[in-house]
PDB file of C-alpha atoms in Angstrom:
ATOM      1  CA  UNK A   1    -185.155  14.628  30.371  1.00 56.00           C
ATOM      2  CA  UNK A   2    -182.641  12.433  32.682  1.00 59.00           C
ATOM      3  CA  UNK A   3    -185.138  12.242  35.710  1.00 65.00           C
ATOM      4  CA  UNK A   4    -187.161   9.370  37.371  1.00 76.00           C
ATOM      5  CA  UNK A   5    -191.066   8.769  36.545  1.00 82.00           C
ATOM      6  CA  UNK A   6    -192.662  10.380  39.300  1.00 81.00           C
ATOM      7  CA  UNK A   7    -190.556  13.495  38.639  1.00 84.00           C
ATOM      8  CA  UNK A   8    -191.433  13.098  35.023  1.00 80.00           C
ATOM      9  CA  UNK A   9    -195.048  13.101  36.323  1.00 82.00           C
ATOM     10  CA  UNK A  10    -194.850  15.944  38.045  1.00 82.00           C
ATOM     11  CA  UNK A  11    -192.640  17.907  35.621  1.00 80.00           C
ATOM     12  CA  UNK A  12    -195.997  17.074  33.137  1.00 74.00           C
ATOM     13  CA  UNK A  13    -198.996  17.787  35.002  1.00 81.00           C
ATOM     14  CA  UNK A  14    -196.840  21.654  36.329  1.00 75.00           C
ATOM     15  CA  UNK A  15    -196.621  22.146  32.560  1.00 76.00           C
ATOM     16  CA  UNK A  16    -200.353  21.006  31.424  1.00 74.00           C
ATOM     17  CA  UNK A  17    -201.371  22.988  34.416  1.00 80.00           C
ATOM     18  CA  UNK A  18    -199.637  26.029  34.091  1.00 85.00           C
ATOM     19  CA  UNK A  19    -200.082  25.518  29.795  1.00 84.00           C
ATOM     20  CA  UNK A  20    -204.216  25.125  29.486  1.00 85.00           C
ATOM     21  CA  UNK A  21    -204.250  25.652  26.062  1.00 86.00           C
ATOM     22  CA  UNK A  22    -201.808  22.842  25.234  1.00 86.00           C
ATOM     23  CA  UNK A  23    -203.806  20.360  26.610  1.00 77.00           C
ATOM     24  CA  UNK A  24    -206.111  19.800  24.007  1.00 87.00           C
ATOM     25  CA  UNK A  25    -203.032  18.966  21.590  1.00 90.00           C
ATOM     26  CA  UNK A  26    -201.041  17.254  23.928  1.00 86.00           C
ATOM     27  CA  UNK A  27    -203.820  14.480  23.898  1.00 90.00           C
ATOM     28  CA  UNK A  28    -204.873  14.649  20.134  1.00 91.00           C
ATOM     29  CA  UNK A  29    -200.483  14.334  19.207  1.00 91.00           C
ATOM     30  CA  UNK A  30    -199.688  11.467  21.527  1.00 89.00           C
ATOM     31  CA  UNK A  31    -197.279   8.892  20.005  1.00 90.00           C
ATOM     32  CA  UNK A  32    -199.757   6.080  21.124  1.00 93.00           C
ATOM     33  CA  UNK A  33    -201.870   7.359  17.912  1.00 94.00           C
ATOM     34  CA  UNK A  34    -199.215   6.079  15.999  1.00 92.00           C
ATOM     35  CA  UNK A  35    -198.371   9.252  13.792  1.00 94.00           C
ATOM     36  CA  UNK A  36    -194.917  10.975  13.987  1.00 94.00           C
ATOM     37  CA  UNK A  37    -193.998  14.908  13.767  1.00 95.00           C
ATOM     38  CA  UNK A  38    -193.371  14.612  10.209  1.00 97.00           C
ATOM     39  CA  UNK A  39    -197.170  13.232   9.391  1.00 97.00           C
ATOM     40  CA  UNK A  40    -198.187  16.020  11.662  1.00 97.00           C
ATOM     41  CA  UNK A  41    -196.083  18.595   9.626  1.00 98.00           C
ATOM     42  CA  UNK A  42    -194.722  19.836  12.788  1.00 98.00           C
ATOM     43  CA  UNK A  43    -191.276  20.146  14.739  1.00 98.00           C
ATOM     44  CA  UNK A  44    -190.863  17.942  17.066  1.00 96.00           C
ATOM     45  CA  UNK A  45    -190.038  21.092  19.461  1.00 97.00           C
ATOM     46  CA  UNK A  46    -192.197  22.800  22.742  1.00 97.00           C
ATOM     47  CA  UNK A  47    -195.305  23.602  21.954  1.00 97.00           C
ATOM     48  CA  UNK A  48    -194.271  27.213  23.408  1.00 97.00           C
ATOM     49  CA  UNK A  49    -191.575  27.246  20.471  1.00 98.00           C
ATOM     50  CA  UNK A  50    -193.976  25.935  18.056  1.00 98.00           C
ATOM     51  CA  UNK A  51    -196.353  28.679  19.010  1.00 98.00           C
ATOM     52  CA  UNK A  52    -193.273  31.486  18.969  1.00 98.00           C
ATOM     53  CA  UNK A  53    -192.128  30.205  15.452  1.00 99.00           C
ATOM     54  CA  UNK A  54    -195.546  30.338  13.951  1.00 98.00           C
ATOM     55  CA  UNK A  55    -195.727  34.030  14.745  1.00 98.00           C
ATOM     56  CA  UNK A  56    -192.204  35.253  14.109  1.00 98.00           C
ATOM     57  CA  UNK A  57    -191.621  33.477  10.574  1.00 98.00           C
ATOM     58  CA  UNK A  58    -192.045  35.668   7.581  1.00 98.00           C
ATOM     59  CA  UNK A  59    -192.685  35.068   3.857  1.00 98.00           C
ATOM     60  CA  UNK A  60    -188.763  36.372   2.996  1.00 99.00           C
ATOM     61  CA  UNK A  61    -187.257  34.191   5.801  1.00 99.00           C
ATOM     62  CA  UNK A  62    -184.426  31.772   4.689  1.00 99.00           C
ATOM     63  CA  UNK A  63    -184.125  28.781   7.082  1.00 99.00           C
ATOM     64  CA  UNK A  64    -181.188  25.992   7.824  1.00 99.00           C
ATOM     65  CA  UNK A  65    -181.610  23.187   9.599  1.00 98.00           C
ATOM     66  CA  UNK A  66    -179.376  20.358  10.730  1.00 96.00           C
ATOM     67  CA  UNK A  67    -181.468  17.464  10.556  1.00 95.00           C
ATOM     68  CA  UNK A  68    -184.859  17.055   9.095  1.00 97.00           C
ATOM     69  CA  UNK A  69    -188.453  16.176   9.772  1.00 97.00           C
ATOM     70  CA  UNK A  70    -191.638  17.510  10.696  1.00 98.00           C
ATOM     71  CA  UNK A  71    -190.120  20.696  10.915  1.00 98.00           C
ATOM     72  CA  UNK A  72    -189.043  20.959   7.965  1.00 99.00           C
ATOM     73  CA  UNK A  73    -192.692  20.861   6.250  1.00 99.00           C
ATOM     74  CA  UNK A  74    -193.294  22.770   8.916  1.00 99.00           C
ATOM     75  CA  UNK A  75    -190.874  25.941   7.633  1.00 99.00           C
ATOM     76  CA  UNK A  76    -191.529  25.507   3.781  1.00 99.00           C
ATOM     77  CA  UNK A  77    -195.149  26.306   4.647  1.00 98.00           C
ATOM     78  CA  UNK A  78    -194.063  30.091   5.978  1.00 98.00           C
ATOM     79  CA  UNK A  79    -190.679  30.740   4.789  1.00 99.00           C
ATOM     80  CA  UNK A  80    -188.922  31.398   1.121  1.00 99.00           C
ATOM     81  CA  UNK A  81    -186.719  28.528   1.512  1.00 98.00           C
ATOM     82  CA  UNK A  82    -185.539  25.295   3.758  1.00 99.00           C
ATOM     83  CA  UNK A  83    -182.252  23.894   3.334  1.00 99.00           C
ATOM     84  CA  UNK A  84    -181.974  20.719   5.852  1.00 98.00           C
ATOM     85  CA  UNK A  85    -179.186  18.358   6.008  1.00 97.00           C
ATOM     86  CA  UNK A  86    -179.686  15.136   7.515  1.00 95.00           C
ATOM     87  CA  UNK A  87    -177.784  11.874   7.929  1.00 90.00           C
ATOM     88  CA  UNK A  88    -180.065   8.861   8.536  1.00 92.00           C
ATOM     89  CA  UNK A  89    -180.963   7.949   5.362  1.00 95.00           C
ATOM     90  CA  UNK A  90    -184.638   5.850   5.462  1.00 97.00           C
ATOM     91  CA  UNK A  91    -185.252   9.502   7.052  1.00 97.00           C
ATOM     92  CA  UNK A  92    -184.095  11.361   4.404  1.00 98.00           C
ATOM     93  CA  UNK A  93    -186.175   9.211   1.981  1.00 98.00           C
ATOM     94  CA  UNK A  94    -189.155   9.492   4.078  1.00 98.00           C
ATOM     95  CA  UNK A  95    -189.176  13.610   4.408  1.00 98.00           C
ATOM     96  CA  UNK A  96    -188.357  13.583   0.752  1.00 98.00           C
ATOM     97  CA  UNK A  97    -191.328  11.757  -0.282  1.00 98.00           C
ATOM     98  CA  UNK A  98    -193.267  13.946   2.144  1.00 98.00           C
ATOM     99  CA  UNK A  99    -191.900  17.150   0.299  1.00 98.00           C
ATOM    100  CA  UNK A 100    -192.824  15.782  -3.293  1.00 98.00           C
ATOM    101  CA  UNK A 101    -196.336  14.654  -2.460  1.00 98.00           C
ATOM    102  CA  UNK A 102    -197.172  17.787  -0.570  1.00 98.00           C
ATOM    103  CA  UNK A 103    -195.316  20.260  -3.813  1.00 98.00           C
ATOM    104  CA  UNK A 104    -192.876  22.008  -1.608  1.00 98.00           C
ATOM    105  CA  UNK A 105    -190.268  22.820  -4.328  1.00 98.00           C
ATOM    106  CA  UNK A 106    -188.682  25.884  -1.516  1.00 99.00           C
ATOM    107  CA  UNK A 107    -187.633  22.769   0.739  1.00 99.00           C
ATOM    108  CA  UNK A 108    -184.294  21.323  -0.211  1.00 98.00           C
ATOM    109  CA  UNK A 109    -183.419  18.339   1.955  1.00 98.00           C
ATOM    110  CA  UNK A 110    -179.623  16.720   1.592  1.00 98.00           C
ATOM    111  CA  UNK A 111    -178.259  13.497   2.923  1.00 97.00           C
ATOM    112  CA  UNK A 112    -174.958  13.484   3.914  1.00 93.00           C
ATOM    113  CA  UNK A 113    -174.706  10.455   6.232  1.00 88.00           C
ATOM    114  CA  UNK A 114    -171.790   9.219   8.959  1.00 81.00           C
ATOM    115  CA  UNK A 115    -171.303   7.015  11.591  1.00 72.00           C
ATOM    116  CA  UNK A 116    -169.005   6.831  14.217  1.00 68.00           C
ATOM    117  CA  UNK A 117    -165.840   5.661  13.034  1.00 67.00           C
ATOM    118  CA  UNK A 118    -165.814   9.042  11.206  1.00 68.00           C
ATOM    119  CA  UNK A 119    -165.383  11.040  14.456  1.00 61.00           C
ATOM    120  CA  UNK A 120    -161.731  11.954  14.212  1.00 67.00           C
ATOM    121  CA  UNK A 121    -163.091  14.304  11.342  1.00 77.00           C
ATOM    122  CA  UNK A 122    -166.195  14.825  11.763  1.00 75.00           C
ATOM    123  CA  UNK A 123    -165.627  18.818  11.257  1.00 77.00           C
ATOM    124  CA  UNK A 124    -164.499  17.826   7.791  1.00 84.00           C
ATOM    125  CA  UNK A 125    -167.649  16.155   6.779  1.00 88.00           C
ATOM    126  CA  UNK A 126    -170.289  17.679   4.583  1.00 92.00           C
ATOM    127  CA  UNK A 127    -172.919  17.453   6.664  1.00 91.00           C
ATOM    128  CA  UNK A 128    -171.432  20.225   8.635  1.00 90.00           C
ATOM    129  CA  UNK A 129    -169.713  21.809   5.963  1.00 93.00           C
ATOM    130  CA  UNK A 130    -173.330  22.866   4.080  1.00 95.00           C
ATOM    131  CA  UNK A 131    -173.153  26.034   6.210  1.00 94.00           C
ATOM    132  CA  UNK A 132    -169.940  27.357   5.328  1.00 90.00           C
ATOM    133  CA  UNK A 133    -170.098  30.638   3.995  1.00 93.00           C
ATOM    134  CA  UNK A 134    -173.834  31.017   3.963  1.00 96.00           C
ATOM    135  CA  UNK A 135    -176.061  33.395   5.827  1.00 98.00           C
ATOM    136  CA  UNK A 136    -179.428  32.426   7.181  1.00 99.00           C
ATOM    137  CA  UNK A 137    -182.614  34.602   8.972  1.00 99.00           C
ATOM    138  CA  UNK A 138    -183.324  31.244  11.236  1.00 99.00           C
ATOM    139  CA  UNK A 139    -180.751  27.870  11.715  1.00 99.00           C
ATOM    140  CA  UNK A 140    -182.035  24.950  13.659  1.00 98.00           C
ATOM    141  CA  UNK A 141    -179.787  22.737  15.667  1.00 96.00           C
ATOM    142  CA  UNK A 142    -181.115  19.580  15.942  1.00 91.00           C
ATOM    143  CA  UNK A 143    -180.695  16.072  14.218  1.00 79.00           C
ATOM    144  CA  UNK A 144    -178.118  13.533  15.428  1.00 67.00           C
ATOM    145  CA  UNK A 145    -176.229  14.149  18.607  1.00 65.00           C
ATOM    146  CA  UNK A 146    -173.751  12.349  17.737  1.00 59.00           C
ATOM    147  CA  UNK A 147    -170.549  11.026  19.197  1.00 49.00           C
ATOM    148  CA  UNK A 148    -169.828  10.562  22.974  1.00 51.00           C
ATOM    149  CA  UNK A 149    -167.146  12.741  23.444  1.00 49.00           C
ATOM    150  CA  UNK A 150    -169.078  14.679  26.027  1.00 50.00           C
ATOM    151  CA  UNK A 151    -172.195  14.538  28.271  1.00 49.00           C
ATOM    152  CA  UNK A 152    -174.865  13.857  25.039  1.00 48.00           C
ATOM    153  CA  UNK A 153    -171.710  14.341  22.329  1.00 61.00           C
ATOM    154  CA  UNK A 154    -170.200  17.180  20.426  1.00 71.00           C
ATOM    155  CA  UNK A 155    -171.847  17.527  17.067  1.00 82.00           C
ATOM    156  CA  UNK A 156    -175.049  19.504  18.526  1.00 87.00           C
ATOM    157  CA  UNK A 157    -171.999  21.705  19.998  1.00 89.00           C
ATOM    158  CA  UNK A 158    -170.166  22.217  16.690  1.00 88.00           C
ATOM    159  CA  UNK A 159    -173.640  22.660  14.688  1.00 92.00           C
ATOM    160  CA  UNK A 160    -174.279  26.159  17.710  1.00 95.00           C
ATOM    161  CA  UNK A 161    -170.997  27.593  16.558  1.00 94.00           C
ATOM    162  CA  UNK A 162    -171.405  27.211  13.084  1.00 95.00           C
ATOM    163  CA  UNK A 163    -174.879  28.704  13.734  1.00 98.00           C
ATOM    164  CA  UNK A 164    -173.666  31.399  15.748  1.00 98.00           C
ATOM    165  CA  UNK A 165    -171.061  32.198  12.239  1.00 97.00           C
ATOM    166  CA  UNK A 166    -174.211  32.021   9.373  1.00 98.00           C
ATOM    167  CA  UNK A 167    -176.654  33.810  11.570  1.00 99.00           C
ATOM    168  CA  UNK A 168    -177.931  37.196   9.824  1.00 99.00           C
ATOM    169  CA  UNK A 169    -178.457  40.258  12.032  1.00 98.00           C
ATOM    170  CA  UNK A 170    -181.657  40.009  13.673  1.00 98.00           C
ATOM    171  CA  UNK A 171    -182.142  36.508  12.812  1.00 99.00           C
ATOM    172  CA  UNK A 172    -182.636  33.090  15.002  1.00 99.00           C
ATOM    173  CA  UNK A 173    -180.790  29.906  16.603  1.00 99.00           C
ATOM    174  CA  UNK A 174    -183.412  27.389  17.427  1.00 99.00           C
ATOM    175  CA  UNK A 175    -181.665  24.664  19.174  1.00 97.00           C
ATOM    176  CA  UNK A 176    -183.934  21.564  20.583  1.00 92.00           C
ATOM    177  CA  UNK A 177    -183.563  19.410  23.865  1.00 92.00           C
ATOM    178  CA  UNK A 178    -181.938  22.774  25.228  1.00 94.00           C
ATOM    179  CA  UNK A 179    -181.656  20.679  28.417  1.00 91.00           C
ATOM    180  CA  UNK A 180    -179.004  18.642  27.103  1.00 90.00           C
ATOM    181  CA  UNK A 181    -176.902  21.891  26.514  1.00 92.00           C
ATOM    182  CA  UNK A 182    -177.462  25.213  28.858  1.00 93.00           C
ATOM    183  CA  UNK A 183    -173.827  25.962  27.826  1.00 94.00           C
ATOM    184  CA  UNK A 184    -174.927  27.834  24.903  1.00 97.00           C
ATOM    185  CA  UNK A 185    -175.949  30.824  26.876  1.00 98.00           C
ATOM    186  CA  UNK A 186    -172.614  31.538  27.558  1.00 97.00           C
ATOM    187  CA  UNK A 187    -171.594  30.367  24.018  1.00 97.00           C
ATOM    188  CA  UNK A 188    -173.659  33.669  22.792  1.00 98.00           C
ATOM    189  CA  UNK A 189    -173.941  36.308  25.516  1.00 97.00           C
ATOM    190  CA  UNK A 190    -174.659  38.573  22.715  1.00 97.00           C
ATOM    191  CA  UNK A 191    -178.389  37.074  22.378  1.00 98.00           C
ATOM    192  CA  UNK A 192    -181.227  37.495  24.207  1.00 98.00           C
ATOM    193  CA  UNK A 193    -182.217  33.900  25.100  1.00 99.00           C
ATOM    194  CA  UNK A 194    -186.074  32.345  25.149  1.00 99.00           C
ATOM    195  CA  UNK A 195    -186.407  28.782  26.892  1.00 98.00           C
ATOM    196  CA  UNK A 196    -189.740  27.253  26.227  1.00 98.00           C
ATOM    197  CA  UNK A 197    -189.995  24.211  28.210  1.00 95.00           C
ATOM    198  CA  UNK A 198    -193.233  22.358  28.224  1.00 95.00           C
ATOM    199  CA  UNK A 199    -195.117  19.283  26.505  1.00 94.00           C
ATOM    200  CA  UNK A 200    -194.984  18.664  22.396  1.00 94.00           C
ATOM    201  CA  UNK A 201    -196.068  16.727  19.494  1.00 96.00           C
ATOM    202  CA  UNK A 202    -195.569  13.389  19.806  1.00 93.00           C
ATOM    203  CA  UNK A 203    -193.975  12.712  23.326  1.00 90.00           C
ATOM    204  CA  UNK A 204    -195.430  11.607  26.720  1.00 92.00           C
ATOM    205  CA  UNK A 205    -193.394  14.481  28.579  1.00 90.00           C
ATOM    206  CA  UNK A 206    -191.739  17.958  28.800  1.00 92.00           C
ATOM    207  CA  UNK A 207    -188.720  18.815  26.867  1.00 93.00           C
ATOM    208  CA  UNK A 208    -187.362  21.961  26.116  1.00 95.00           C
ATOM    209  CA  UNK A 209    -186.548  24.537  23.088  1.00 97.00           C
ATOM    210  CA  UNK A 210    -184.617  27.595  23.194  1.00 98.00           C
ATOM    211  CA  UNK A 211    -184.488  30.321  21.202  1.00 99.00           C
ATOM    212  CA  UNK A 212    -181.440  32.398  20.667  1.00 99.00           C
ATOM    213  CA  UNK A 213    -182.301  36.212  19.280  1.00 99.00           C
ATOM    214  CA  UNK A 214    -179.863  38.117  17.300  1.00 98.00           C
TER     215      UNK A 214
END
């Protein structure tokens, strides 16, 4: 999060303090062990959301996300199927070598990469366009953030409302580094809301995930 060190510090030792149980992972998931989310087979969300996601998923659950990872190992392990769509492409290579060497055939994982100079249409592109039309029981919006038409760009912005279009009754918006983007909640009023803020896999501090329930 945009704040100095010592309010960093602070912000860590509330969370580890008021979050005993994550302590033990906190220290075993560091990044100075040198392994990322996606060797852990984890999103690189809140432990809190982690946590939430491990007991909500079911067997039937059909999951989008935009980008791809840890989390998307992660989601094939407890849901019917993973479609991810991601646009860095020595990513996409690595999380589809991850995929075939662990057997998860339910995970389909798409590159459809872009760079700047294709912001003018970047609603056009097919990255986004995957969604159209489809319905899903969980969508995550995460990935690239994209261009810097607005405080931390607008593609994390344009993935929520095509979320908020292909969610299916009952169903969930995951959306990480919430703290980039608390105008959601007013983006879907309808929803009852679920910010888990607190350490994760693979980072030194705090971060947040929220949790949008339809």
């Amino acid at each position: 999060m945009d704040t100095s060190t010592s309010q960093k510090l602070i912000r860590l030792t509330g969370s580890l303090l008021t979050h005993p149980t994550h302590w033990l992972r906190y220290l075993v998931h560091l990044p100075c062990w040198g392994r990322s989310p996606l060797d852990l087979q984890l999103p690189w969300f809140s432990y809190g959301a982690i946590d939430f996601l491990e007991r909500t998923l079911q067997p039937a659950h059909e999951v989008f996300e935009f980008g791809s990872g840890g989390s998307s190992v992660f989601f094939a392990r407890r849901a019917q199927f993973v479609h991810s769509v991601e646009n860095d492409a020595a990513w996409h290579r690595s999380v589809t070598a991850c995929a075939r060497q662990l057997g998860l055939a339910n995970l389909q994982c798409d590159l459809h990469a872009f760079g700047d100079a294709e912001a003018a249409r970047y609603q056009e592109l097919p990255y986004f366009r995957a969604l159209a039309g489809r319905r899903f029981d969980v969508i995550i919006v995460d990935g690239f953030c994209g261009f810097t038409t607005g405080p931390y760009g607008a593609l994390r912005p344009h993935c929520f409302r095509l979320a908020l279009q292909a969610v299916r009754p009952g169903g969930l918006i995951v959306v990480d580094d919430y703290w980039m983007y608390p105008e959601f909640a007013e983006m879907a009023p309808q929803a009852e809301l679920i910010v888990f803020e607190s350490t994760g896999p693979c980072r030194y501090g705090v971060t947040s995930t929220a949790v949008f329930q339809f």
